[in-house]
Amino acid sequence: GAGSPSRPEPVRLAGGDQIFGVDEDGSPLFGLRPGSQAALDIAASASVSFAAHAPTGGAQAGCAVTLLGSAAEAELPAELAKKLARQTGVGKEELEGRQWWRLAPCHVHFTDALHARDAWVSPDEYAAAQSNPLAESLGAVLAKLNANHAADLARLAGMLQGEAAEAAAPLGEYAAADEETLSAEILSVDPDGFDLGLRPAGKGGAIAPLRIGLRAGPQTREETLSIFSKLFQETYARQQGWQ
């Protein structure tokens, strides 16, 4: 990745009972208990860091974003307050009683473990990026699809690797594998497509990600499940020679 810009050593928020959300620009807001050590540290610091990591053991494990910048007291937006109440179960009075701080990032670093990439991006690029509308429900959707449709995913992987081999795509050992030797899992889904992880059955180690574009990708949990259901049906029909 690119070299890190020169910057002051930031205060790092970790643990504790702070509540946080993200505004429309992607800037995190922290709801801290007034007078808590975290609130005192932020007030006394010129720089704060915030890191969000994908859950350990999940399909996106190792992916992360780190923001560094200054923090200032802020109002909690009404829409974000509703979202936080729904996600955390914390009541309105509790949220309003918190001391809210907004981190304005001046440095942003991404780690994409799926594709072995990491990079520093400008704050303007970060703010202009579109959030994934599936993010809130994606973990549960991936868990459901990967747990309940292992055979369907293996069939889809076999079809895709066969097409890739015919097109001489650079999939290495994965392109040469027989359909029966492949297992697969969905690593990520967004409105533009999905990442499918391919791995020869019985082999450990890294999964080879394959990006699949969608002409009309999902915007909701229901659309995601519907699209994959149709995709699995079409793959089965093609395998049987019905289309």
Tab-separated table of C-alpha atoms in Angstrom:
chain	number	residue	atom	x	y	z
A	1	GLY	CA	0.000	0.000	0.000
A	2	ALA	CA	0.958	3.645	-0.160
A	3	GLY	CA	3.057	5.201	2.553
A	4	SER	CA	1.300	6.715	5.544
A	5	PRO	CA	1.130	10.536	5.629
A	6	SER	CA	2.818	12.337	8.485
A	7	ARG	CA	0.318	12.824	11.313
A	8	PRO	CA	0.154	13.268	15.098
A	9	GLU	CA	-0.305	10.223	17.294
A	10	PRO	CA	-4.074	9.868	17.770
A	11	VAL	CA	-6.224	8.871	20.703
A	12	ARG	CA	-7.559	5.362	20.075
A	13	LEU	CA	-11.076	4.433	21.087
A	14	ALA	CA	-11.367	0.802	22.176
A	15	GLY	CA	-13.738	-1.181	24.330
A	16	GLY	CA	-16.011	0.521	26.820
A	17	ASP	CA	-19.696	1.199	26.351
A	18	GLN	CA	-19.552	3.919	23.700
A	19	ILE	CA	-22.213	3.867	20.979
A	20	PHE	CA	-21.354	4.936	17.466
A	21	GLY	CA	-22.975	5.454	14.092
A	22	VAL	CA	-22.018	6.896	10.711
A	23	ASP	CA	-23.471	10.010	9.064
A	24	GLU	CA	-24.223	10.527	5.369
A	25	ASP	CA	-20.600	11.507	4.645
A	26	GLY	CA	-19.242	8.380	6.306
A	27	SER	CA	-17.983	10.250	9.362
A	28	PRO	CA	-18.422	8.315	12.612
A	29	LEU	CA	-20.303	9.848	15.545
A	30	PHE	CA	-19.560	8.568	19.048
A	31	GLY	CA	-22.057	8.678	21.889
A	32	LEU	CA	-19.998	8.733	25.076
A	33	ARG	CA	-21.079	9.014	28.672
A	34	PRO	CA	-20.452	12.598	29.867
A	35	GLY	CA	-17.348	12.749	32.005
A	36	SER	CA	-16.122	9.315	30.916
A	37	GLN	CA	-12.410	8.811	30.310
A	38	ALA	CA	-13.002	8.431	26.561
A	39	ALA	CA	-14.835	11.779	26.416
A	40	LEU	CA	-12.062	13.475	28.401
A	41	ASP	CA	-9.372	11.965	26.135
A	42	ILE	CA	-11.105	13.151	22.972
A	43	ALA	CA	-11.629	16.659	24.328
A	44	ALA	CA	-7.916	16.910	25.142
A	45	SER	CA	-6.635	15.454	21.870
A	46	ALA	CA	-5.926	17.072	18.521
A	47	SER	CA	-6.329	13.761	16.699
A	48	VAL	CA	-8.554	10.695	17.038
A	49	SER	CA	-8.511	7.347	15.215
A	50	PHE	CA	-11.388	5.018	14.474
A	51	ALA	CA	-11.079	1.518	12.986
A	52	ALA	CA	-13.922	-0.715	11.825
A	53	HIS	CA	-13.114	-4.400	11.236
A	54	ALA	CA	-15.206	-7.135	9.632
A	55	PRO	CA	-16.104	-9.872	12.162
A	56	THR	CA	-13.466	-12.526	12.796
A	57	GLY	CA	-14.458	-15.817	11.222
A	58	GLY	CA	-16.841	-14.193	8.753
A	59	ALA	CA	-16.579	-14.179	4.968
A	60	GLN	CA	-15.022	-10.708	4.997
A	61	ALA	CA	-12.631	-11.287	7.905
A	62	GLY	CA	-9.554	-9.097	7.578
A	63	CYS	CA	-11.327	-6.243	5.782
A	64	ALA	CA	-11.109	-2.922	7.610
A	65	VAL	CA	-11.230	0.841	7.329
A	66	THR	CA	-9.266	3.232	9.552
A	67	LEU	CA	-10.093	6.936	9.876
A	68	LEU	CA	-7.832	9.537	11.439
A	69	GLY	CA	-8.745	13.160	12.068
A	70	SER	CA	-10.061	15.692	14.532
A	71	ALA	CA	-13.209	15.309	16.627
A	72	ALA	CA	-15.730	17.939	17.726
A	73	GLU	CA	-18.961	17.826	19.678
A	74	ALA	CA	-21.985	17.376	17.416
A	75	GLU	CA	-25.740	16.900	17.380
A	76	LEU	CA	-27.048	13.395	16.751
A	77	PRO	CA	-29.084	13.472	13.493
A	78	ALA	CA	-32.679	12.342	13.983
A	79	GLU	CA	-32.517	9.622	11.313
A	80	LEU	CA	-29.296	8.220	12.742
A	81	ALA	CA	-30.848	8.253	16.226
A	82	LYS	CA	-33.739	6.095	14.954
A	83	LYS	CA	-31.322	3.693	13.288
A	84	LEU	CA	-29.150	3.375	16.405
A	85	ALA	CA	-32.198	2.774	18.601
A	86	ARG	CA	-33.283	-0.030	16.278
A	87	GLN	CA	-29.819	-1.603	16.049
A	88	THR	CA	-28.747	-1.328	19.685
A	89	GLY	CA	-32.020	-1.415	21.614
A	90	VAL	CA	-30.915	1.705	23.490
A	91	GLY	CA	-33.807	4.063	24.289
A	92	LYS	CA	-34.253	7.633	23.067
A	93	GLU	CA	-33.511	9.168	26.459
A	94	GLU	CA	-30.280	7.191	26.773
A	95	LEU	CA	-29.137	8.275	23.305
A	96	GLU	CA	-30.014	11.927	23.914
A	97	GLY	CA	-28.197	11.826	27.243
A	98	ARG	CA	-24.928	10.884	25.602
A	99	GLN	CA	-22.219	13.360	24.654
A	100	TRP	CA	-21.844	13.076	20.875
A	101	TRP	CA	-18.595	13.610	19.014
A	102	ARG	CA	-18.072	13.590	15.243
A	103	LEU	CA	-14.753	12.547	13.718
A	104	ALA	CA	-13.877	14.527	10.582
A	105	PRO	CA	-11.367	12.285	8.754
A	106	CYS	CA	-8.244	13.772	7.221
A	107	HIS	CA	-6.652	10.365	6.488
A	108	VAL	CA	-8.510	7.214	5.390
A	109	HIS	CA	-6.988	3.756	4.969
A	110	PHE	CA	-8.748	0.705	3.505
A	111	THR	CA	-7.731	-2.933	3.792
A	112	ASP	CA	-9.485	-5.274	1.340
A	113	ALA	CA	-8.576	-8.781	2.470
A	114	LEU	CA	-10.746	-10.371	-0.224
A	115	HIS	CA	-8.577	-9.042	-3.037
A	116	ALA	CA	-5.307	-8.534	-1.078
A	117	ARG	CA	-5.333	-4.758	-1.468
A	118	ASP	CA	-4.824	-1.843	0.853
A	119	ALA	CA	-4.612	1.876	0.130
A	120	TRP	CA	-4.844	5.392	1.494
A	121	VAL	CA	-7.637	7.415	-0.107
A	122	SER	CA	-8.445	11.115	0.125
A	123	PRO	CA	-11.192	12.296	2.497
A	124	ASP	CA	-13.111	13.661	-0.512
A	125	GLU	CA	-13.042	10.246	-2.234
A	126	TYR	CA	-14.192	8.590	0.965
A	127	ALA	CA	-17.055	11.067	1.502
A	128	ALA	CA	-18.183	10.718	-2.125
A	129	ALA	CA	-18.262	6.888	-2.019
A	130	GLN	CA	-21.687	5.266	-1.982
A	131	SER	CA	-22.480	3.090	1.008
A	132	ASN	CA	-23.743	-0.426	0.439
A	133	PRO	CA	-27.518	-0.384	1.083
A	134	LEU	CA	-27.252	-4.063	2.072
A	135	ALA	CA	-24.652	-3.469	4.784
A	136	GLU	CA	-27.036	-3.636	7.747
A	137	SER	CA	-28.463	-7.041	6.802
A	138	LEU	CA	-25.540	-8.477	4.846
A	139	GLY	CA	-24.082	-10.622	7.634
A	140	ALA	CA	-27.343	-12.480	8.220
A	141	VAL	CA	-27.995	-12.853	4.481
A	142	LEU	CA	-24.529	-14.310	3.805
A	143	ALA	CA	-24.851	-16.705	6.719
A	144	LYS	CA	-28.230	-17.930	5.455
A	145	LEU	CA	-27.160	-18.360	1.829
A	146	ASN	CA	-23.840	-20.035	2.630
A	147	ALA	CA	-25.336	-22.390	5.230
A	148	ASN	CA	-28.481	-23.416	3.344
A	149	HIS	CA	-27.245	-23.476	-0.254
A	150	ALA	CA	-23.848	-25.198	-0.217
A	151	ALA	CA	-24.808	-27.522	-3.078
A	152	ASP	CA	-26.270	-24.666	-5.130
A	153	LEU	CA	-23.135	-22.588	-4.629
A	154	ALA	CA	-20.879	-25.495	-5.587
A	155	ARG	CA	-22.942	-25.982	-8.754
A	156	LEU	CA	-22.706	-22.260	-9.563
A	157	ALA	CA	-18.945	-22.297	-8.923
A	158	GLY	CA	-18.540	-25.277	-11.238
A	159	MET	CA	-20.408	-23.522	-14.027
A	160	LEU	CA	-18.486	-20.280	-13.600
A	161	GLN	CA	-15.059	-21.918	-13.461
A	162	GLY	CA	-15.928	-23.891	-16.580
A	163	GLU	CA	-16.845	-20.727	-18.445
A	164	ALA	CA	-13.725	-19.018	-17.141
A	165	ALA	CA	-11.531	-21.893	-18.355
A	166	GLU	CA	-13.049	-21.654	-21.833
A	167	ALA	CA	-12.305	-17.924	-21.846
A	168	ALA	CA	-8.747	-18.557	-20.563
A	169	ALA	CA	-9.420	-16.459	-17.473
A	170	PRO	CA	-6.534	-16.373	-14.951
A	171	LEU	CA	-8.012	-18.643	-12.286
A	172	GLY	CA	-5.041	-21.033	-12.175
A	173	GLU	CA	-5.833	-24.312	-10.417
A	174	TYR	CA	-9.428	-23.202	-9.901
A	175	ALA	CA	-10.079	-22.953	-13.653
A	176	ALA	CA	-8.718	-26.465	-14.157
A	177	ALA	CA	-10.724	-28.060	-11.335
A	178	ASP	CA	-13.650	-30.364	-12.033
A	179	GLU	CA	-17.090	-29.192	-10.978
A	180	GLU	CA	-17.297	-31.823	-8.227
A	181	THR	CA	-14.041	-30.679	-6.633
A	182	LEU	CA	-15.177	-27.125	-5.998
A	183	SER	CA	-16.784	-25.680	-2.889
A	184	ALA	CA	-17.843	-22.068	-2.736
A	185	GLU	CA	-19.175	-19.353	-0.485
A	186	ILE	CA	-20.519	-15.876	-1.081
A	187	LEU	CA	-18.043	-13.375	0.332
A	188	SER	CA	-19.858	-10.107	-0.325
A	189	VAL	CA	-22.892	-8.661	-2.134
A	190	ASP	CA	-23.612	-5.122	-3.307
A	191	PRO	CA	-25.842	-3.505	-5.958
A	192	ASP	CA	-23.170	-3.999	-8.642
A	193	GLY	CA	-22.620	-7.724	-8.096
A	194	PHE	CA	-21.107	-10.236	-5.702
A	195	ASP	CA	-17.811	-11.885	-4.772
A	196	LEU	CA	-17.809	-15.679	-4.873
A	197	GLY	CA	-15.026	-17.538	-3.088
A	198	LEU	CA	-13.826	-20.689	-4.880
A	199	ARG	CA	-11.847	-23.478	-3.234
A	200	PRO	CA	-11.111	-27.075	-4.289
A	201	ALA	CA	-12.942	-29.420	-1.920
A	202	GLY	CA	-10.805	-30.749	0.903
A	203	LYS	CA	-8.204	-27.997	0.579
A	204	GLY	CA	-7.560	-25.423	3.249
A	205	GLY	CA	-5.835	-22.100	2.803
A	206	ALA	CA	-6.871	-19.000	0.942
A	207	ILE	CA	-10.039	-18.781	-1.111
A	208	ALA	CA	-9.770	-17.415	-4.651
A	209	PRO	CA	-12.343	-14.612	-5.012
A	210	LEU	CA	-14.241	-14.270	-8.283
A	211	ARG	CA	-16.181	-11.072	-8.966
A	212	ILE	CA	-19.563	-11.537	-10.673
A	213	GLY	CA	-21.341	-8.452	-12.019
A	214	LEU	CA	-25.124	-8.074	-11.999
A	215	ARG	CA	-27.083	-5.942	-14.450
A	216	ALA	CA	-29.798	-5.169	-11.897
A	217	GLY	CA	-28.288	-5.823	-8.494
A	218	PRO	CA	-30.160	-5.978	-5.169
A	219	GLN	CA	-30.979	-2.997	-2.994
A	220	THR	CA	-32.674	-4.861	-0.130
A	221	ARG	CA	-32.403	-8.117	1.806
A	222	GLU	CA	-35.476	-9.503	0.046
A	223	GLU	CA	-34.108	-8.647	-3.399
A	224	THR	CA	-30.801	-10.325	-2.518
A	225	LEU	CA	-32.487	-13.590	-1.554
A	226	SER	CA	-34.719	-13.429	-4.632
A	227	ILE	CA	-31.806	-12.861	-7.031
A	228	PHE	CA	-29.816	-15.786	-5.648
A	229	SER	CA	-32.860	-18.051	-5.660
A	230	LYS	CA	-33.350	-17.293	-9.357
A	231	LEU	CA	-29.631	-17.701	-10.045
A	232	PHE	CA	-29.569	-21.105	-8.346
A	233	GLN	CA	-32.632	-22.230	-10.335
A	234	GLU	CA	-31.122	-21.099	-13.643
A	235	THR	CA	-27.821	-22.825	-12.852
A	236	TYR	CA	-29.592	-26.096	-12.056
A	237	ALA	CA	-31.649	-25.848	-15.261
A	238	ARG	CA	-28.501	-25.309	-17.330
A	239	GLN	CA	-26.795	-28.267	-15.677
A	240	GLN	CA	-29.777	-30.462	-16.581
A	241	GLY	CA	-29.757	-29.180	-20.166
A	242	TRP	CA	-33.178	-27.564	-19.831
A	243	GLN	CA	-31.974	-24.232	-21.231
